[in-house]
mmCIF file of N, CA, C and O and ligand atoms in Angstrom:
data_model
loop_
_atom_site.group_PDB
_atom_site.id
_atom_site.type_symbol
_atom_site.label_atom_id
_atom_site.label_comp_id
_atom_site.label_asym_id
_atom_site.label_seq_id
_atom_site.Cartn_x
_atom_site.Cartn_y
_atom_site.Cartn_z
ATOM 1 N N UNK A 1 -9.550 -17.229 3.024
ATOM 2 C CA UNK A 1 -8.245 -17.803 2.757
ATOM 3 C C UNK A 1 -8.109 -18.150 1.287
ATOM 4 O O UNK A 1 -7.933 -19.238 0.739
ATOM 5 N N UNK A 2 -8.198 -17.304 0.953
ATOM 6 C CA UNK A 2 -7.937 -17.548 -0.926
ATOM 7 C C UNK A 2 -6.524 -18.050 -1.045
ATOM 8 O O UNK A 2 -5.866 -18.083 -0.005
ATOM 9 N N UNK A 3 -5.802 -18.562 -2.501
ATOM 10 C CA UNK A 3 -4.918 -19.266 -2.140
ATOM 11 C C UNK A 3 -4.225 -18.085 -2.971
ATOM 12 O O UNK A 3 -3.044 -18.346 -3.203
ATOM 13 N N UNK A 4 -4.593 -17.030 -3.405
ATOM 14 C CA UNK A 4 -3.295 -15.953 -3.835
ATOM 15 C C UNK A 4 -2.458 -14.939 -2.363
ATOM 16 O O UNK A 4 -1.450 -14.252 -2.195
ATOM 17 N N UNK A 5 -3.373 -15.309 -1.751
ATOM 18 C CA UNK A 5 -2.995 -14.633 -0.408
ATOM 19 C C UNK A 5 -1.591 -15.320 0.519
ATOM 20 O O UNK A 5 -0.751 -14.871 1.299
ATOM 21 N N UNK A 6 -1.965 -16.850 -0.176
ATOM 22 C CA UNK A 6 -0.330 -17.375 0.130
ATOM 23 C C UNK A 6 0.950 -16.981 -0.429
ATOM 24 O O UNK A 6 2.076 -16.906 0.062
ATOM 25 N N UNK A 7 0.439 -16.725 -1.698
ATOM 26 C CA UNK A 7 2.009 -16.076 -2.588
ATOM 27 C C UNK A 7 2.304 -14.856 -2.349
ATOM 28 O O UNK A 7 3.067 -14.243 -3.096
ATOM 29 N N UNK A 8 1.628 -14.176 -1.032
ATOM 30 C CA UNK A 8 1.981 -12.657 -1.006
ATOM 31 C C UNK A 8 3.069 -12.644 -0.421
ATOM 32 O O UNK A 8 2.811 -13.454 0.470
ATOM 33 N N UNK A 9 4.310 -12.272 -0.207
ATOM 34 C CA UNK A 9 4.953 -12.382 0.607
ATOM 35 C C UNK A 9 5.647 -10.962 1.095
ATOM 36 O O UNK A 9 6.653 -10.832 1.792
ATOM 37 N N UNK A 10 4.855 -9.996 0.552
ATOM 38 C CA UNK A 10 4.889 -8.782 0.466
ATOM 39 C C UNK A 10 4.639 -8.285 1.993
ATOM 40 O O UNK A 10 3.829 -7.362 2.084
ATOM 41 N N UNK A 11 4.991 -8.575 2.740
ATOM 42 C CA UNK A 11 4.253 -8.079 3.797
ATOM 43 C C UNK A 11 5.029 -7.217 4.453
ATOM 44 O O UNK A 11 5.909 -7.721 5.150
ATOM 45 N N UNK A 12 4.919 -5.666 4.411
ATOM 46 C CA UNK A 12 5.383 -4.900 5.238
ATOM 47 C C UNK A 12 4.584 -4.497 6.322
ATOM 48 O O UNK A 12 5.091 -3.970 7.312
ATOM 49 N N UNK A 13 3.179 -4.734 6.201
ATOM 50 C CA UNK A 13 2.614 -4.635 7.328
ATOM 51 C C UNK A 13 2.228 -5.628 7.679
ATOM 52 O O UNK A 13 2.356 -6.666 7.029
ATOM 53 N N UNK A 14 1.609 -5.530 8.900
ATOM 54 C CA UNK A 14 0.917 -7.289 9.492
ATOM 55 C C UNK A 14 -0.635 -7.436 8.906
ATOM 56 O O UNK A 14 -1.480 -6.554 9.060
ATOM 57 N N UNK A 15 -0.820 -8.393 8.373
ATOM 58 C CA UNK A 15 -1.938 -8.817 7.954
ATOM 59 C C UNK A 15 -3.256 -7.934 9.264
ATOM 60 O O UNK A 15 -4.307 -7.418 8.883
ATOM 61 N N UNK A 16 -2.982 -7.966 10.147
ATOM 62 C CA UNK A 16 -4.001 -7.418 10.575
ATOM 63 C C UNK A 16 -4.165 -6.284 10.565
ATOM 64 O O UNK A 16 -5.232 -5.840 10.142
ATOM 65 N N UNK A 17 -3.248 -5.514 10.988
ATOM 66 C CA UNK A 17 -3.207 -3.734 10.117
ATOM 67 C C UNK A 17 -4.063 -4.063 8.568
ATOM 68 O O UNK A 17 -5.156 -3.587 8.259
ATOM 69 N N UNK A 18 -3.362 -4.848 7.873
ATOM 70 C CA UNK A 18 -4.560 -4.872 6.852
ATOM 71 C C UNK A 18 -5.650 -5.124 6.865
ATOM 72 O O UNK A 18 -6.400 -4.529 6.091
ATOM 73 N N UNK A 19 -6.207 -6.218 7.856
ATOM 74 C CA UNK A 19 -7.325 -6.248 8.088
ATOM 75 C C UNK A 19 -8.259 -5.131 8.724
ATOM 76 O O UNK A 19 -9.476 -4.979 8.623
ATOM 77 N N UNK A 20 -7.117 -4.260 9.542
ATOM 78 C CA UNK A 20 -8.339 -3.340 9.935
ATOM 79 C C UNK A 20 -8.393 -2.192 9.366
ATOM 80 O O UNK A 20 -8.904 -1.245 9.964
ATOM 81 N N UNK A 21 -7.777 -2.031 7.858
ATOM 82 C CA UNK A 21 -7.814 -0.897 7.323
ATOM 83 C C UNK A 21 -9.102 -1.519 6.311
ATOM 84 O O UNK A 21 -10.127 -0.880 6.074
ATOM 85 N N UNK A 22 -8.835 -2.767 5.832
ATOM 86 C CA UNK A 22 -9.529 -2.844 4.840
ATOM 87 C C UNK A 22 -11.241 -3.115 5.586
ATOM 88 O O UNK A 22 -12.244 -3.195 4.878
ATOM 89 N N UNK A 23 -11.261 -3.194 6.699
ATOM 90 C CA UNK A 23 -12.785 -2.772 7.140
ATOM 91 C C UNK A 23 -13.360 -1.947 6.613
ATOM 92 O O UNK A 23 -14.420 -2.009 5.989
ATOM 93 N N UNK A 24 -12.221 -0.488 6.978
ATOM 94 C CA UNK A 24 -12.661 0.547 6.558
ATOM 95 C C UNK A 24 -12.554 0.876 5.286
ATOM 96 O O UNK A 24 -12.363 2.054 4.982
ATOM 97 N N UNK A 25 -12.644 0.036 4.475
ATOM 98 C CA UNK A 25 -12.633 0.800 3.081
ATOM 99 C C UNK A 25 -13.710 1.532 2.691
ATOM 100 O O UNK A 25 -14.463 1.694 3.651
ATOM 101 N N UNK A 26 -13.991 1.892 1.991
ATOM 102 C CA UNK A 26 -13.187 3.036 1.298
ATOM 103 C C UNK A 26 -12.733 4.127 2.027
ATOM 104 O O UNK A 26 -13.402 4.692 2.893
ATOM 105 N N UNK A 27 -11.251 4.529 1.588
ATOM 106 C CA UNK A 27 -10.832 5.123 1.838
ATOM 107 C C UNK A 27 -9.945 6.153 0.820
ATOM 108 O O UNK A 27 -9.891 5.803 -0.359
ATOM 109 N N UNK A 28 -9.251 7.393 1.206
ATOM 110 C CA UNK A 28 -8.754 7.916 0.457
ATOM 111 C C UNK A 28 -7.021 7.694 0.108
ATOM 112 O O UNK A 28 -6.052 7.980 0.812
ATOM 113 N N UNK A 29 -7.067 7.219 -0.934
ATOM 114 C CA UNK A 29 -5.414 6.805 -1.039
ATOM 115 C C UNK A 29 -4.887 8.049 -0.502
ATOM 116 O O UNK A 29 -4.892 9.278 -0.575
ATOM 117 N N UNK A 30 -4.250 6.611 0.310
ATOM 118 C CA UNK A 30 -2.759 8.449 0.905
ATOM 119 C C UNK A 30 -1.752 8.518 0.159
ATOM 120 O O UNK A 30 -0.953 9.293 0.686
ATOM 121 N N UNK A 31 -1.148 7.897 -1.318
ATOM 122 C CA UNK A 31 -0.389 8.144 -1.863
ATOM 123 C C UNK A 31 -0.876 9.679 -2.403
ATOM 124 O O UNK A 31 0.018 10.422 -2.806
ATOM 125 N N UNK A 32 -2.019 10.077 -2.414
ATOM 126 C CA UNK A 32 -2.931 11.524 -2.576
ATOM 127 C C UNK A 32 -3.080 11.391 -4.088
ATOM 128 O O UNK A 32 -2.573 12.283 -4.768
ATOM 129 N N UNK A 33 -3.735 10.353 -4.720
ATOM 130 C CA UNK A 33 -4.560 10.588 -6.080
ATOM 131 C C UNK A 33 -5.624 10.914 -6.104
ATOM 132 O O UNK A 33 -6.111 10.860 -7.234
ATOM 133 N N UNK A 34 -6.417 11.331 -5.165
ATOM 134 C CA UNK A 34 -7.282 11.832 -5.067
ATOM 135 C C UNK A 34 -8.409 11.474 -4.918
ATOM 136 O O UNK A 34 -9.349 12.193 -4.581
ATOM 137 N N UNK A 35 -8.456 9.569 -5.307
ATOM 138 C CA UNK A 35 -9.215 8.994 -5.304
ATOM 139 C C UNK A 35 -9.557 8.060 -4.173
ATOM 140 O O UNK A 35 -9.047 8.372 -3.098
ATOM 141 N N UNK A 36 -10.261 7.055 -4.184
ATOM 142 C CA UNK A 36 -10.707 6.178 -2.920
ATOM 143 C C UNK A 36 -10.521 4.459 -3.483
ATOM 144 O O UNK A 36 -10.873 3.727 -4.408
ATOM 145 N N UNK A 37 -9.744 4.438 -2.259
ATOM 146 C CA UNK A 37 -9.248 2.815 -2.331
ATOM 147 C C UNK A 37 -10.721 2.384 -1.932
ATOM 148 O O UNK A 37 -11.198 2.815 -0.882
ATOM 149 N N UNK A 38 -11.455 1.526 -2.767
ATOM 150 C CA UNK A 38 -12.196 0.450 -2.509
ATOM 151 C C UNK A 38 -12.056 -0.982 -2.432
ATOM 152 O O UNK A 38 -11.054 -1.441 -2.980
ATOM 153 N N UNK A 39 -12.860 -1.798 -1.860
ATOM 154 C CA UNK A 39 -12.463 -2.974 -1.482
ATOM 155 C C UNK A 39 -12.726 -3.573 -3.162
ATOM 156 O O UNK A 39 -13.423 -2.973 -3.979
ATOM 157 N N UNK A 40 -12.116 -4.669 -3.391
ATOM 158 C CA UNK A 40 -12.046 -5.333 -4.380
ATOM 159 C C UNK A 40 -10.755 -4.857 -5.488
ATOM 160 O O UNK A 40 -10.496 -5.438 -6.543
ATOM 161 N N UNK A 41 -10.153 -3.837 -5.021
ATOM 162 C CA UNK A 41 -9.161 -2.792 -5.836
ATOM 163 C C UNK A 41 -8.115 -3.544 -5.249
ATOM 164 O O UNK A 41 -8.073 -3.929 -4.080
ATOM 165 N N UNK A 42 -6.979 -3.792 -6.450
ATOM 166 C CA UNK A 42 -5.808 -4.058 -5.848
ATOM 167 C C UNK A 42 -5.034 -2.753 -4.865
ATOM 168 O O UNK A 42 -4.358 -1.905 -5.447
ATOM 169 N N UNK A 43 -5.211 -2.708 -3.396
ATOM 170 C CA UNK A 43 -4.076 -2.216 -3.082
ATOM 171 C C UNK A 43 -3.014 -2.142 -1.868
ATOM 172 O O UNK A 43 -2.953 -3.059 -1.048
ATOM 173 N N UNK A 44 -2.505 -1.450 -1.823
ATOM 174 C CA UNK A 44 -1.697 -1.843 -0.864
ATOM 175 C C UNK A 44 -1.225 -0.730 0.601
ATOM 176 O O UNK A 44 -1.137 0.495 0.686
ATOM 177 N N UNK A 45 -0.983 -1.920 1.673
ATOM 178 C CA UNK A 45 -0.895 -1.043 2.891
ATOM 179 C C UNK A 45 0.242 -0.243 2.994
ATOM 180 O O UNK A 45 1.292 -0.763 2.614
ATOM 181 N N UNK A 46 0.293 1.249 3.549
ATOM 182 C CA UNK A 46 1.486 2.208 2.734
ATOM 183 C C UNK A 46 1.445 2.981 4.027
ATOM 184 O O UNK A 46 0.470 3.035 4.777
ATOM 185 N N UNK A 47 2.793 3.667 4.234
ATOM 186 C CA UNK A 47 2.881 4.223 5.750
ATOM 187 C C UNK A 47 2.491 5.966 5.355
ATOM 188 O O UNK A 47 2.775 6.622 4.353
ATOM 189 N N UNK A 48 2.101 6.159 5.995
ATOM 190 C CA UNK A 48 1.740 7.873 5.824
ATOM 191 C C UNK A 48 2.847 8.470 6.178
ATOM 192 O O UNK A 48 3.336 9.257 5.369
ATOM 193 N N UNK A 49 3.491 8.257 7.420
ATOM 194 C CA UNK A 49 4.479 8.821 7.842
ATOM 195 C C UNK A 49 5.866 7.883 7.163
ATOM 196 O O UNK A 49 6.100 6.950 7.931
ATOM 197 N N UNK A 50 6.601 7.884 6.235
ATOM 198 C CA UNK A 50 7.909 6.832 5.852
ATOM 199 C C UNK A 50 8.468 6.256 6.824
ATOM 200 O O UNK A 50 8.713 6.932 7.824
ATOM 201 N N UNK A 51 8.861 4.682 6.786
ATOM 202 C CA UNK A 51 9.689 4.359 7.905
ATOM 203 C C UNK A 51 11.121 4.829 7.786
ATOM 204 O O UNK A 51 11.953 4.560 8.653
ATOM 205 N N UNK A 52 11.436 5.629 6.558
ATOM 206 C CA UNK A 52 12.527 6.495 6.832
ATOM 207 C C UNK A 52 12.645 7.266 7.626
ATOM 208 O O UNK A 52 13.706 7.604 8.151
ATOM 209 N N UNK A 53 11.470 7.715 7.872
ATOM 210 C CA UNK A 53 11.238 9.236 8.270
ATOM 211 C C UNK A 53 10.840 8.809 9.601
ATOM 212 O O UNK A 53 10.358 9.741 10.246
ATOM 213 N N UNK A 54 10.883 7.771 10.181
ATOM 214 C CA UNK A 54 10.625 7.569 11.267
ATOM 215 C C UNK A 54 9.230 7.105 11.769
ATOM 216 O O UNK A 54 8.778 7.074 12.914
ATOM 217 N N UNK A 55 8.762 6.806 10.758
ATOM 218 C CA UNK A 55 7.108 6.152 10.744
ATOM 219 C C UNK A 55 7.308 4.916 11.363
ATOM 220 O O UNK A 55 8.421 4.429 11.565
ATOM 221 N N UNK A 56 5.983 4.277 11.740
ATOM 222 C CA UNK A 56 6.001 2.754 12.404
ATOM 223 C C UNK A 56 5.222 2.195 11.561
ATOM 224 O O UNK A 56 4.660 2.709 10.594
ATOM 225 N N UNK A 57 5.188 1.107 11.941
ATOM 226 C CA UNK A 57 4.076 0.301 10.984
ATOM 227 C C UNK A 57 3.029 -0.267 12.122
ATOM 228 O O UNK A 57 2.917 -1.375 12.646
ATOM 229 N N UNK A 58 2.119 1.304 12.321
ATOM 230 C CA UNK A 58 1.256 0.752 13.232
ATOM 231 C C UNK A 58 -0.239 1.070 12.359
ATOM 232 O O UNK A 58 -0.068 1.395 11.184
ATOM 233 N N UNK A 59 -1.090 1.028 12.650
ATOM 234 C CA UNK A 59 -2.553 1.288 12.113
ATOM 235 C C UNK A 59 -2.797 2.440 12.322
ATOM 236 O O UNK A 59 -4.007 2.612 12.178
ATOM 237 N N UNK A 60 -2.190 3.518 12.642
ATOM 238 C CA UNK A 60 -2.642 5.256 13.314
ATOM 239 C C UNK A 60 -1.317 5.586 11.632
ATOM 240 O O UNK A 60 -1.518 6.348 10.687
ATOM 241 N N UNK A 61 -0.542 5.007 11.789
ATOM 242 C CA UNK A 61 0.402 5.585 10.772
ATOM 243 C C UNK A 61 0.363 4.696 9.426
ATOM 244 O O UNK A 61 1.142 4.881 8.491
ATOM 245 N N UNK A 62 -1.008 3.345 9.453
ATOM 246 C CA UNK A 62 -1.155 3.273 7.799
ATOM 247 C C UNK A 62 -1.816 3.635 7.361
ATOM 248 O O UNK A 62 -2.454 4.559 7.864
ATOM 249 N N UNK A 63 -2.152 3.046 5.899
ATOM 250 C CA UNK A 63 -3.356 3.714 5.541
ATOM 251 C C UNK A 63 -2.952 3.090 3.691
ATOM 252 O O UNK A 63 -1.849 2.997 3.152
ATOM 253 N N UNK A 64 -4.304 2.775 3.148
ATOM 254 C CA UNK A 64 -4.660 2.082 1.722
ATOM 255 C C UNK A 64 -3.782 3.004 0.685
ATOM 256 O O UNK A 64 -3.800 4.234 0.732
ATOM 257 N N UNK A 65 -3.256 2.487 0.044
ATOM 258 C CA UNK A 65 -2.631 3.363 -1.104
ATOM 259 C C UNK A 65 -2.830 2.274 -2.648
ATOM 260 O O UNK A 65 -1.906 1.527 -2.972
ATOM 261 N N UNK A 66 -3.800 2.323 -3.257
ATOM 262 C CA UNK A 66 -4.032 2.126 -4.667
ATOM 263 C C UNK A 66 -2.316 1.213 -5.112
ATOM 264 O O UNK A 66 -1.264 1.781 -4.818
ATOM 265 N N UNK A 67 -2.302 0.081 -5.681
ATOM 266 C CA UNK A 67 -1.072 -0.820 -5.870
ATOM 267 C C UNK A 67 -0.319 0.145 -6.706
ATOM 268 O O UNK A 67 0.745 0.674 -6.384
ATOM 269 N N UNK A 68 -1.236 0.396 -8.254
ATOM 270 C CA UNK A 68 -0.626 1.307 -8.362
ATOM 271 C C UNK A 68 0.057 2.814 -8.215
ATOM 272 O O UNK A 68 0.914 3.356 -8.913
ATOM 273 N N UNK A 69 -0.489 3.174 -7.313
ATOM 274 C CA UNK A 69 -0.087 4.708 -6.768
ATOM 275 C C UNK A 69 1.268 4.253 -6.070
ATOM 276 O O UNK A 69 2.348 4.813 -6.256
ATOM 277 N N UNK A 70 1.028 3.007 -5.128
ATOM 278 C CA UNK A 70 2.201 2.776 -4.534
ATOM 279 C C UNK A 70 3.334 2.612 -5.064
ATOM 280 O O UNK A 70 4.396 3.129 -4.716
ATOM 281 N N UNK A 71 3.136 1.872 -5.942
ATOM 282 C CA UNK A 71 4.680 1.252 -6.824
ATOM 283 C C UNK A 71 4.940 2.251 -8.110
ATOM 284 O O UNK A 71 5.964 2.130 -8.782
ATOM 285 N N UNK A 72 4.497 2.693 -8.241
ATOM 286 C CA UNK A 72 4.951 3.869 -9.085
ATOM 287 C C UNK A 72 5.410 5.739 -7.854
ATOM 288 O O UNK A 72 5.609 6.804 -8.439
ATOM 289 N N UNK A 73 5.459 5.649 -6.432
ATOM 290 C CA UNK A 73 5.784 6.423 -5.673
ATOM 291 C C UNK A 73 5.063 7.618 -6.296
ATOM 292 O O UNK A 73 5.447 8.730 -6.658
ATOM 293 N N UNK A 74 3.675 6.887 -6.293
ATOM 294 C CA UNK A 74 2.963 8.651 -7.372
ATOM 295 C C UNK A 74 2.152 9.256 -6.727
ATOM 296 O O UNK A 74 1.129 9.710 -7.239
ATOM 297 N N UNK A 75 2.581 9.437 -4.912
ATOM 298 C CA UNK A 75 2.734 10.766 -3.932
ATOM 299 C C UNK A 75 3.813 11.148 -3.728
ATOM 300 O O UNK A 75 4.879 10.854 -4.268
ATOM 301 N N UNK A 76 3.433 12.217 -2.471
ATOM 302 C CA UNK A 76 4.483 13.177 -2.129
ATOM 303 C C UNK A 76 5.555 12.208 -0.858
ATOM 304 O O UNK A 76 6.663 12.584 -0.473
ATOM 305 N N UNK A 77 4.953 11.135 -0.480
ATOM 306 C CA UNK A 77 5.675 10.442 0.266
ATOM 307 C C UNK A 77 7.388 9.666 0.034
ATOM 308 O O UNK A 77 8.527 9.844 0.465
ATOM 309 N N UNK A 78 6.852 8.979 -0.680
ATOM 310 C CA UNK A 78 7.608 8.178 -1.530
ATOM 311 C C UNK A 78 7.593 7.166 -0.635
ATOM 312 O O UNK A 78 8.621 6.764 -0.090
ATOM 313 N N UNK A 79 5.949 6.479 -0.328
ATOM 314 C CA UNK A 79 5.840 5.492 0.266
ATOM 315 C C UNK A 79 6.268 4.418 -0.150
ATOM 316 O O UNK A 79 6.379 3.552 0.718
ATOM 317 N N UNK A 80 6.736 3.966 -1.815
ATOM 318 C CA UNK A 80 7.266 3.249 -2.495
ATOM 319 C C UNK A 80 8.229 2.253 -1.718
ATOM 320 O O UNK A 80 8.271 1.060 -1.415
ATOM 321 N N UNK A 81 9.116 3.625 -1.537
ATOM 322 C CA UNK A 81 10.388 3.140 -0.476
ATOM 323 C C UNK A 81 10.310 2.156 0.389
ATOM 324 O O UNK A 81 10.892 1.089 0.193
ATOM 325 N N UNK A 82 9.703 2.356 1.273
ATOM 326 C CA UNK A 82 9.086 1.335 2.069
ATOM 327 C C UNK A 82 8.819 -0.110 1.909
ATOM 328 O O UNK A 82 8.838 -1.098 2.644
ATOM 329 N N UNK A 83 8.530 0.176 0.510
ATOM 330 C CA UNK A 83 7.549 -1.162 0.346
ATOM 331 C C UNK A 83 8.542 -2.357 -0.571
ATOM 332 O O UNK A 83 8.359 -3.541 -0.853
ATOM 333 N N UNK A 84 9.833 -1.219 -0.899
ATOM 334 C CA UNK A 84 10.826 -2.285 -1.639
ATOM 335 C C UNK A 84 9.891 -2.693 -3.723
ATOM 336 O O UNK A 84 9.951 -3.587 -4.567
ATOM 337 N N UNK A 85 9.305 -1.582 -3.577
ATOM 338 C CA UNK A 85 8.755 -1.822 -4.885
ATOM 339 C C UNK A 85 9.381 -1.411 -6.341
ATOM 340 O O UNK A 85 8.992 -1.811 -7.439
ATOM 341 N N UNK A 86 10.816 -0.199 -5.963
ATOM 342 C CA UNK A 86 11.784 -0.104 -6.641
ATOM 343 C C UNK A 86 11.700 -0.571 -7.755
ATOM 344 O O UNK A 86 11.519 0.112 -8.762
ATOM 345 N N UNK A 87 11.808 -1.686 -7.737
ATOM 346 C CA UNK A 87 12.142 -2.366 -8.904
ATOM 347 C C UNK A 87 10.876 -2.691 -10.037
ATOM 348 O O UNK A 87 10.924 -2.695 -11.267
ATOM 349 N N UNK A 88 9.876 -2.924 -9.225
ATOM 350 C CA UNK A 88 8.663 -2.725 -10.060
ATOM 351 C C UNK A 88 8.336 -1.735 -11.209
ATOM 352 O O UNK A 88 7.728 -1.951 -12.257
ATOM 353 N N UNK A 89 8.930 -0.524 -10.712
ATOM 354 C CA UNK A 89 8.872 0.981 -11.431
ATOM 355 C C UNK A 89 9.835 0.867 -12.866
ATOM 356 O O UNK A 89 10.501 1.812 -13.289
ATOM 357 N N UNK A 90 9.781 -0.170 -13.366
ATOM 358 C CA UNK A 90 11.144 -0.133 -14.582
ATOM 359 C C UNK A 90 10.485 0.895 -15.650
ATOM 360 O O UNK A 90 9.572 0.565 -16.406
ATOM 361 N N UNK A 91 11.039 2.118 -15.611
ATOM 362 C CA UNK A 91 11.031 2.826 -16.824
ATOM 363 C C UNK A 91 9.402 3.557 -16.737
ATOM 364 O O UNK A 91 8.994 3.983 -17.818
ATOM 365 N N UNK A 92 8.726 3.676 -15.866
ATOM 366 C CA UNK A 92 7.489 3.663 -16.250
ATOM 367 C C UNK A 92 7.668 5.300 -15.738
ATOM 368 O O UNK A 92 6.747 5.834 -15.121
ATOM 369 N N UNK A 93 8.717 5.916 -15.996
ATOM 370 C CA UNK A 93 8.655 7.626 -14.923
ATOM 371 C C UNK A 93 7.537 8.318 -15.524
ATOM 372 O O UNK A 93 7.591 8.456 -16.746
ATOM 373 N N UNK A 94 6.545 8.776 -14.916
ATOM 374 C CA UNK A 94 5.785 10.010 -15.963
ATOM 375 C C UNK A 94 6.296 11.141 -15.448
ATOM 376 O O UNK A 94 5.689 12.122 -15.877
ATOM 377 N N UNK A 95 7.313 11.450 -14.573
ATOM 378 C CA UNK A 95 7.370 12.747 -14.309
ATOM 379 C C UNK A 95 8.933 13.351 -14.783
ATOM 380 O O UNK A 95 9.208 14.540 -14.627
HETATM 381 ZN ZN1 ZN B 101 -4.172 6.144 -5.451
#
């Protein structure tokens, strides 16, 4: 119970989906950088399937996506969306 965990209020998934992803860490960001979310890494829980697209926010359809991979939408998902991180992205386009 760290006390930054109170100011999250970020929560699109349920803390326990996070909890049981972050068991499994490491894992491979599904935003697809290629790399592996490890524990101690800021990141964040991200839907594989979009809840645009009709995704749930269950534990079969999350999965770790690197904070920054997420908020910069720098997969093919545009799990971003989801996460209401929009606004985070000011100006930072590399593409
Ligand atoms: Zn990543």
């Amino acid at each position: 119970m760290s006390q930054h965990h109170r100011r999250t209020k970020h929560t699109t998934a349920s803390p326990k989906i996070r909890a049981a992803i972050e068991a499994r860490l490491p894992l491979p960001c599904i935003e697809g950088c290629g790399r592996l979310v490890e524990r101690g890494q800021a990141w964040h829980v991200a839907h594989i399937q979009a809840a645009s697209q009709g995704g749930r926010t269950t534990l079969a359809n999350c999965g770790p996506a690197h904070a920054r991979c997420n908020l910069t939408g720098g997969g093919k998902m545009g799990a971003a969306v989801t996460n209401s991180a929009r606004r985070a992205a000011k100006g930072r386009r590399a593409w």
